[in-house]
Tab-separated table of C-alpha atoms in Angstrom:
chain	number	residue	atom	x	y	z
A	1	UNK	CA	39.461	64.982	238.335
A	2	UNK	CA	36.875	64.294	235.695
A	3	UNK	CA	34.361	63.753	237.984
A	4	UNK	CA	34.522	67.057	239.554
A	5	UNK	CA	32.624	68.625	236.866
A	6	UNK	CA	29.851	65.987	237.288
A	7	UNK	CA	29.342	67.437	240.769
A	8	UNK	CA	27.591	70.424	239.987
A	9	UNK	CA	24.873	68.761	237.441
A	10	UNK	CA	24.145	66.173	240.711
A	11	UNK	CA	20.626	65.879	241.645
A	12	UNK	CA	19.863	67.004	245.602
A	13	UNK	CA	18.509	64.467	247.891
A	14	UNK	CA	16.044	64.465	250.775
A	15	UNK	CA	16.281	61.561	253.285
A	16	UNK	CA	13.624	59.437	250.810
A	17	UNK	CA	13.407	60.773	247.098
A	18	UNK	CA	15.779	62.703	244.395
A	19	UNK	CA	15.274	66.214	243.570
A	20	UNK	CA	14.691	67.540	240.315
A	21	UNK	CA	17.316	69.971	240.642
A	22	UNK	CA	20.880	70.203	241.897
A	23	UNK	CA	20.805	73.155	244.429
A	24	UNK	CA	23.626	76.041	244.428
A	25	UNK	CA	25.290	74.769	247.503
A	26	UNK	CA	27.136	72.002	246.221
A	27	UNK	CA	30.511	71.695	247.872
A	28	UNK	CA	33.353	71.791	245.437
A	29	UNK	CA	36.260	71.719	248.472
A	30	UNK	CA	38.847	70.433	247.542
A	31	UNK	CA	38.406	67.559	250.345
A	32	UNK	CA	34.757	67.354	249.715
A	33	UNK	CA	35.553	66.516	246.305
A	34	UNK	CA	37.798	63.490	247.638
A	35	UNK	CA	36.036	61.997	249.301
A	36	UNK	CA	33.555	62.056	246.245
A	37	UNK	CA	35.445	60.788	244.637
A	38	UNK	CA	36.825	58.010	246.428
A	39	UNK	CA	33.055	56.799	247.443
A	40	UNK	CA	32.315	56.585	242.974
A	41	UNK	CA	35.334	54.772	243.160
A	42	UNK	CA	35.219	51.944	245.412
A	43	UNK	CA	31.087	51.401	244.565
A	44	UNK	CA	32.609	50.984	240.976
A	45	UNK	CA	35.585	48.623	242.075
A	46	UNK	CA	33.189	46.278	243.839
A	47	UNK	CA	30.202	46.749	241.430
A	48	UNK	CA	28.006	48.890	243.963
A	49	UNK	CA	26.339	51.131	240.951
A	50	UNK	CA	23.038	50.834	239.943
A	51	UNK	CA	21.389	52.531	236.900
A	52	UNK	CA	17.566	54.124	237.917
A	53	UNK	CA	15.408	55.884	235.751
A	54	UNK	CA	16.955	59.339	235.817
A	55	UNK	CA	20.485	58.623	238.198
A	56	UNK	CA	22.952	56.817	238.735
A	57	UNK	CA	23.264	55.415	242.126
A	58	UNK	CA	26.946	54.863	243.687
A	59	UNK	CA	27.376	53.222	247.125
A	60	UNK	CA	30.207	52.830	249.137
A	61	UNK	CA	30.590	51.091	252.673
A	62	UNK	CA	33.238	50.537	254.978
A	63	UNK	CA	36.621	52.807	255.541
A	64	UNK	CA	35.202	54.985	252.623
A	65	UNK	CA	31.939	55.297	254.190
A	66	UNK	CA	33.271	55.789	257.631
A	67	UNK	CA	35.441	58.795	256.837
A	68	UNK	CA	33.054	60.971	254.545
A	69	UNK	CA	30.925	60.393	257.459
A	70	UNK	CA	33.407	61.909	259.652
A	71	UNK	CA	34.189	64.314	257.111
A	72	UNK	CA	30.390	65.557	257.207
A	73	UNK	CA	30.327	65.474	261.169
A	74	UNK	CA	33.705	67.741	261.099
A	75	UNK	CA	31.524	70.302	258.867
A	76	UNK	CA	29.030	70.049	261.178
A	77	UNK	CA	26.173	68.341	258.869
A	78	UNK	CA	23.088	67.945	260.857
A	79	UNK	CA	22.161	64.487	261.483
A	80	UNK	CA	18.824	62.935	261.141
A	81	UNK	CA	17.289	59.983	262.665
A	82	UNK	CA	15.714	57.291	260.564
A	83	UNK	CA	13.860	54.353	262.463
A	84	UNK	CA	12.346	51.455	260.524
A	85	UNK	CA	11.627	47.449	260.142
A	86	UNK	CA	15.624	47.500	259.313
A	87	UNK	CA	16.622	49.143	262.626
A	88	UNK	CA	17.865	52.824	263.549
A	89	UNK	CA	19.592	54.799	261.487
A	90	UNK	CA	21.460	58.179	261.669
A	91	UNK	CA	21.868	60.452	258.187
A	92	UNK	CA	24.297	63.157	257.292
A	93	UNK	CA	23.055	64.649	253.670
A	94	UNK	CA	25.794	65.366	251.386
A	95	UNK	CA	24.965	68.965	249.674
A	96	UNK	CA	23.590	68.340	246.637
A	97	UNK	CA	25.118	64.934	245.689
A	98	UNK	CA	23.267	62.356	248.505
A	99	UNK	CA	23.487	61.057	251.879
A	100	UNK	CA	26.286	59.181	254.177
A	101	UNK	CA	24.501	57.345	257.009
A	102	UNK	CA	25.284	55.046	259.947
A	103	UNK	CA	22.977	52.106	261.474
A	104	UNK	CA	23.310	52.025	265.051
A	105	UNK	CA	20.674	49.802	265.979
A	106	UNK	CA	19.684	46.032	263.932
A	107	UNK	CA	16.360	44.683	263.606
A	108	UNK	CA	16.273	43.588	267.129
A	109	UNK	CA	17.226	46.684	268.908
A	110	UNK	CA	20.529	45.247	269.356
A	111	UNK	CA	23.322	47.926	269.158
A	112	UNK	CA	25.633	47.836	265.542
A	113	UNK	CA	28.287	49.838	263.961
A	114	UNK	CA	27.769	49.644	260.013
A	115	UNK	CA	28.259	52.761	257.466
A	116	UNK	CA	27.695	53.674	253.685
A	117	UNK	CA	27.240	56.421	251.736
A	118	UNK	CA	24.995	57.260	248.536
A	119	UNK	CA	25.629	59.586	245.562
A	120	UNK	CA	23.296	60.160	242.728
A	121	UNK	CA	24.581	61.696	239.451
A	122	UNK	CA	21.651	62.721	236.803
A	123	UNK	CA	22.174	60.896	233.279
């Protein structure tokens, strides 16, 4: 696992902007790592990466997204509510690495089940 030693120099996230700094509590778990990994993975297989002025961002949607979602929920990662023009949102931060999130709610109001997940590695 190359990538597991890319973990700990990974920039925290708030809900909005990058950190400066990635924070001590970075999970290393051997799951945790996993599902890391498998998120960098498919947001490379389907060209989901996108180069920003000090990161690299990595998305990943669908079954990936879905179970370090899960994953986050089963550590008992605090959810936070995100409402805007695009609809309603619910985020589980990923220690030190990003966010997973969920949109329950479209533009309309009208109830939807969609999920993705966003790592940022410093460069």
């Amino acid at each position: 696992m190359r990538r597991a030693a890319s973990v700990i120099s990974i920039c925290a996230l708030s809900l909005g902007a990058p950190c400066s700094a990635a924070p001590s509590g970075v999970s290393v778990e051997p799951e945790a790592l996993a599902h890391y990994s498998y998120c960098v993975n498919e947001a490379k297989d389907r060209s989901f990466v996108y180069v920003l002025s000090r990161q690299i961002l990595y998305r990943c949607h669908g079954d990936v997204a879905i179970s370090y979602f899960n994953y986050l929920g089963h550590h008992h990662v605090r959810e936070r509510r995100l409402e805007d023009e695009t609809g309603v949102y619910l985020f589980r931060m990923i220690s030190g690495v990003g966010r997973c999130w969920t949109k329950i709610l479209d533009e309309a109001r009208l109830p939807v089940s969609a999920f993705g997940c966003e790592i940022y590695v410093d460069i």
